[in-house]
Amino acid sequence: MDLYAITVPQFCKMLHNVELWLDAGITYAKAKKFEPDQLVGMRLSPDMYALDRQVQSACDAAKFACASLTGKTPPAHPDTEKTIEELRTRVRSVIAHLETYKREDFVGGAERKVSPKWLGGKWFTGQDYLIQVAIPNFYFHVTTAYDILRHSGVDTLGKSMFMGQLPIREG
Amino acid sequence: MDLYAITVPQFCKMLHNVELWLDAGITYAKAKKFEPDQLVGMRLSPDMYALDRQVQSACDAAKFACASLTGKTPPAHPDTEKTIEELRTRVRSVIAHLETYKREDFVGGAERKVSPKWLGGKWFTGQDYLIQVAIPNFYFHVTTAYDILRHSGVDTLGKSMFMGQLPIREG
């Protein structure tokens, strides 16, 4: 089990799935004759993030997970997206960044000290951070983005579009 | 990075968190003077699972992940829960089962052939199954259970209750 396999390809696949869900949102909006960017402000509760911030947070969770486990500095993204098209650009930018990582970048990552700003100097081991912080946080935001679109009526989304392509083998 | 650490303790923690969210639902229902078990049937969209099935599916995802990676046979759970109390019992039963696993049960799990019934004889490697099927599926159902409760107004839930206790270190 290697850290690269748990992070880069799976984060990229899920972020690519998010892009497909946004496409489905546009198609639904056009069929129902409403402005697709209305979806960007939809949320499940007044004190939860709207779709824009869920997508931004999913992007950040993936980006910071890989940076923290490898000691690399990720590119900045100032969270200014206001449209589906801008969210799509953000997702693609993060996927392109993640694709620059190599398996060897993650060597020793499980033992690395990971000290996110919000911990004020305290830290996690790389392994604890990945399993207990980065992965749950990433899936929280990805799933809530999906749930917002489903709750908004986007009727072409289904569980198989959440999961994306699966490496099924035969024989 | 070992398969045990990625699965058993984290699944147990998240399922324990689910129990705390159900408790928060009961408290909210009592404050608002509605029957707490009304929450069990809440859903985000008419063609998505309600809270009961989300919790059952999260339990199954965790249970089948550990069984598939170790070759063990998990206990059956017939999905008959209709109340929060019954869902709580289900969650506790699955946590108690997961706690019977030992680290050494997972040796060789990444290379194991995993062939869920729905694949009709086809299969995943253990590693692919865990990363691309079991973990995304587990977090999908856990997050959607949380989102249903938040959408239902349960106002004491927040992100830190989603994440649960974190292994923060000092010094």
XYZ file of C-alpha atoms in Angstrom:
342
model
C 0.000 0.000 0.000
C 1.709 3.200 -1.004
C 0.846 6.797 -0.182
C 0.888 7.840 -3.831
C -1.799 5.312 -4.813
C -4.051 6.417 -1.944
C -3.778 10.079 -2.869
C -2.873 11.363 -6.342
C -4.760 9.072 -8.755
C -7.832 8.778 -6.538
C -8.053 12.519 -5.808
C -7.649 13.212 -9.545
C -10.389 10.729 -10.425
C -12.829 12.147 -7.880
C -12.101 15.745 -8.954
C -12.671 14.707 -12.558
C -15.979 13.207 -11.405
C -16.861 16.566 -9.804
C -16.367 18.198 -13.192
C -18.781 15.702 -14.754
C -21.351 16.476 -12.033
C -21.012 20.199 -12.800
C -21.592 19.379 -16.494
C -24.727 17.467 -15.502
C -25.839 20.539 -13.548
C -25.470 22.731 -16.638
C -27.457 20.277 -18.755
C -30.199 20.130 -16.118
C -30.349 23.928 -15.833
C -30.668 24.316 -19.590
C -33.468 21.712 -19.719
C -35.320 23.487 -16.898
C -34.504 26.902 -18.387
C -32.732 28.423 -15.418
C -29.313 30.081 -15.268
C -26.799 27.260 -14.541
C -24.732 29.491 -12.232
C -27.672 29.622 -9.822
C -26.467 26.179 -8.738
C -23.202 27.670 -7.454
C -25.031 29.312 -4.535
C -27.147 26.305 -3.553
C -26.601 24.841 -0.096
C -28.228 22.222 2.146
C -28.557 24.486 5.166
C -28.059 28.237 5.664
C -25.008 27.581 7.847
C -23.306 25.146 5.476
C -21.034 26.061 2.563
C -22.687 26.491 -0.832
C -21.626 24.475 -3.875
C -18.801 26.888 -4.747
C -17.105 26.550 -1.360
C -17.642 22.770 -1.290
C -15.809 22.416 -4.608
C -13.054 24.824 -3.531
C -12.641 22.923 -0.247
C -12.446 19.551 -2.010
C -9.734 20.996 -4.264
C -7.848 22.339 -1.240
C -8.135 19.087 0.703
C -6.523 17.158 -2.163
C -3.873 19.811 -2.819
C -2.837 20.235 0.817
C -2.829 16.481 1.460
C -0.250 15.902 -1.282
C 1.789 18.972 -0.311
C 1.838 18.002 3.378
C 2.895 14.415 2.743
C 5.727 15.402 0.406
C 6.937 18.753 1.780
C 6.198 20.506 -1.515
C 4.652 23.980 -1.804
C 1.320 23.925 -3.647
C 0.121 26.730 -5.950
C -2.201 29.327 -4.353
C -5.911 29.449 -5.246
C -7.670 32.521 -3.815
C -11.261 31.111 -3.809
C -12.681 33.735 -6.155
C -14.757 31.371 -8.315
C -18.349 32.558 -8.845
C -19.486 30.506 -11.860
C -19.564 26.853 -12.862
C -17.040 27.641 -15.578
C -14.668 29.134 -13.006
C -15.155 26.143 -10.698
C -14.348 23.855 -13.607
C -11.136 25.810 -14.234
C -10.218 25.498 -10.547
C -10.794 21.746 -10.586
C -8.718 21.329 -13.749
C -5.922 23.462 -12.338
C -5.721 21.307 -9.196
C -5.824 18.069 -11.203
C -2.968 19.374 -13.407
C -0.981 20.254 -10.278
C -1.609 16.853 -8.654
C -0.427 15.155 -11.831
C 3.044 16.666 -11.317
C 3.587 14.421 -8.249
C 5.593 11.230 -8.589
C 5.396 8.109 -6.445
C 8.890 8.789 -5.013
C 7.818 12.230 -3.743
C 5.818 10.411 -1.044
C 8.676 8.353 0.385
C 8.770 8.858 4.165
C 5.478 10.777 4.060
C 3.756 8.598 6.693
C 6.378 9.648 9.283
C 6.495 13.317 8.270
C 5.358 15.984 10.788
C 2.303 17.694 9.300
C 1.439 21.008 10.912
C -1.504 22.790 9.239
C -1.849 26.503 10.105
C -5.079 25.876 12.054
C -3.144 23.712 14.544
C -1.052 26.666 15.712
C 2.235 24.780 15.881
C 0.854 21.405 16.924
C 1.053 18.549 14.426
C -0.057 15.174 13.099
C 2.038 12.318 11.811
C 1.666 12.057 8.036
C -0.218 8.784 8.379
C -2.674 10.125 10.973
C -3.181 13.272 8.909
C -3.942 11.358 5.729
C -6.306 8.805 7.286
C -8.058 10.944 9.897
C -7.993 14.436 8.365
C -7.258 14.663 4.634
C -9.308 11.728 3.331
C -12.434 12.338 5.496
C -12.278 16.061 4.707
C -11.841 15.485 0.975
C -14.793 13.083 0.801
C -16.909 15.318 3.028
C -16.677 18.173 0.526
C -16.895 16.011 -2.602
C -19.970 14.178 -1.274
C -21.663 17.360 -0.097
C -21.094 18.942 -3.537
C -22.769 15.868 -5.048
C -25.581 15.992 -2.463
C -26.231 19.681 -3.208
C -26.593 18.939 -6.923
C -28.880 15.940 -6.256
C -30.938 17.999 -3.816
C -31.163 20.713 -6.491
C -32.836 18.207 -8.785
C -29.992 17.286 -11.130
C -31.599 14.044 -12.208
C -28.886 12.505 -14.371
C -26.550 12.045 -11.391
C -26.385 8.610 -9.798
C -24.105 6.633 -7.557
C -22.008 5.294 -10.429
C -21.194 8.891 -11.407
C -20.116 9.505 -7.830
C -17.741 6.545 -7.906
C -16.445 7.088 -11.444
C -14.605 4.514 -13.506
C -13.615 1.391 -11.539
C -10.625 -0.899 -12.185
C -12.630 -4.119 -12.658
C -10.630 -7.188 -13.697
C -11.626 -10.439 -15.354
C -10.276 -13.961 -15.415
C 1.121 2.608 5.895
C -0.806 -0.475 6.850
C -4.234 -1.682 5.778
C -5.406 -2.092 9.361
C -4.747 1.566 10.226
C -6.611 2.759 7.135
C -9.647 0.664 7.906
C -10.572 -0.623 11.377
C -9.805 2.303 13.733
C -10.968 4.969 11.270
C -14.195 3.165 10.351
C -14.879 2.648 14.074
C -14.276 6.315 14.836
C -16.531 7.527 12.031
C -19.303 5.086 12.993
C -19.019 6.264 16.575
C -19.367 9.818 15.229
C -22.549 8.737 13.394
C -23.960 7.623 16.737
C -23.221 11.064 18.195
C -24.996 12.723 15.234
C -28.047 10.512 15.863
C -27.958 11.611 19.518
C -27.867 15.232 18.350
C -30.906 14.481 16.169
C -32.822 13.165 19.170
C -31.949 16.250 21.227
C -33.027 18.535 18.389
C -36.302 16.664 17.892
C -37.127 16.915 21.596
C -36.373 20.658 21.596
C -38.603 21.165 18.542
C -41.217 18.765 19.956
C -41.332 16.312 17.055
C -40.946 12.541 17.138
C -37.186 11.830 16.753
C -37.819 8.796 14.546
C -39.267 11.115 11.876
C -35.605 11.843 11.069
C -35.073 8.218 9.998
C -37.166 8.763 6.863
C -35.629 12.102 5.845
C -33.815 12.225 2.503
C -32.228 14.879 0.265
C -34.071 13.837 -2.877
C -36.964 11.420 -3.513
C -34.631 9.054 -5.399
C -31.883 9.004 -2.766
C -31.739 6.735 0.284
C -33.251 8.083 3.502
C -31.230 8.383 6.713
C -31.904 4.755 7.708
C -30.458 3.324 4.505
C -27.505 5.740 4.560
C -26.533 4.544 8.032
C -27.073 0.889 7.086
C -24.956 1.362 3.944
C -22.131 3.050 5.866
C -22.149 0.090 8.285
C -22.060 -2.357 5.366
C -19.268 -0.501 3.552
C -17.047 -0.724 6.635
C -17.974 -4.330 7.385
C -17.493 -5.621 3.844
C -14.238 -3.696 3.381
C -12.644 -5.452 6.350
C -14.120 -8.836 5.418
C -12.954 -8.544 1.793
C -9.401 -7.544 2.683
C -8.985 -10.354 5.205
C -11.081 -13.201 3.782
C -13.241 -13.326 6.914
C -17.017 -13.816 6.908
C -18.867 -10.865 8.458
C -22.067 -11.226 10.523
C -25.338 -10.676 8.622
C -27.427 -7.534 9.186
C -30.851 -7.714 7.474
C -31.520 -3.920 7.221
C -34.682 -3.968 9.307
C -33.928 -0.864 11.399
C -36.851 1.603 11.565
C -35.943 3.788 14.562
C -32.953 5.814 15.722
C -32.545 3.387 18.607
C -32.381 0.456 16.166
C -29.880 2.327 13.976
C -27.772 2.978 17.041
C -27.821 -0.747 17.853
C -26.772 -1.540 14.274
C -23.869 0.919 14.441
C -22.713 -0.486 17.786
C -22.953 -4.051 16.521
C -20.746 -3.235 13.507
C -18.214 -1.364 15.658
C -18.037 -4.373 18.024
C -17.492 -6.674 15.040
C -14.783 -4.445 13.527
C -12.986 -4.402 16.867
C -12.441 -8.168 16.590
C -9.997 -7.609 13.686
C -6.257 -7.638 14.334
C -3.518 -5.949 12.335
C -2.156 -9.328 11.175
C -5.531 -10.281 9.646
C -4.814 -7.757 6.882
C -1.443 -9.184 5.802
C -1.522 -9.711 2.026
C -4.864 -7.903 1.757
C -3.678 -5.427 -0.905
C -2.999 -8.325 -3.305
C -6.141 -10.306 -2.465
C -8.782 -10.842 -5.192
C -11.942 -9.063 -4.051
C -15.075 -10.138 -5.896
C -18.249 -8.490 -4.554
C -21.513 -10.178 -5.608
C -22.500 -7.214 -7.801
C -19.437 -7.841 -10.025
C -20.764 -11.233 -11.150
C -17.452 -13.053 -10.966
C -15.198 -10.142 -11.954
C -12.880 -8.702 -9.311
C -10.702 -5.921 -7.906
C -7.298 -6.153 -6.314
C -7.582 -5.522 -2.583
C -5.748 -2.220 -2.936
C -7.948 -0.958 -5.791
C -11.063 -2.074 -3.930
C -10.102 -0.285 -0.736
C -9.023 2.996 -2.361
C -11.531 3.248 -5.199
C -14.591 1.439 -3.848
C -14.716 0.862 -0.089
C -13.398 4.213 1.182
C -15.355 6.449 -1.266
C -18.510 4.403 -0.640
C -18.105 4.522 3.145
C -17.609 8.290 3.173
C -20.432 8.822 0.680
C -22.944 7.247 3.057
C -21.478 8.710 6.236
C -21.404 12.224 4.757
C -24.887 11.942 3.300
C -26.229 10.792 6.686
C -24.617 13.901 8.192
C -25.960 16.114 5.376
C -29.496 14.767 5.881
C -29.365 15.641 9.593
C -27.936 19.116 8.865
C -30.553 19.679 6.171
C -33.213 18.582 8.688
C -32.134 21.425 10.942
C -30.068 19.603 13.570
C -28.239 22.712 14.654
C -25.710 21.325 17.108
C -23.860 19.427 14.362
C -20.715 20.993 12.938
C -17.656 19.969 11.001
C -15.674 19.044 14.105
C -18.391 16.516 14.984
C -18.051 15.119 11.481
C -14.309 14.624 11.892
C -14.399 13.433 15.510
C -11.427 13.303 17.835
C -8.094 13.987 16.107
C -4.652 12.679 17.116
C -2.992 16.098 17.559
C 0.549 16.045 18.906
C 2.684 18.672 20.628
C 6.355 19.375 20.991
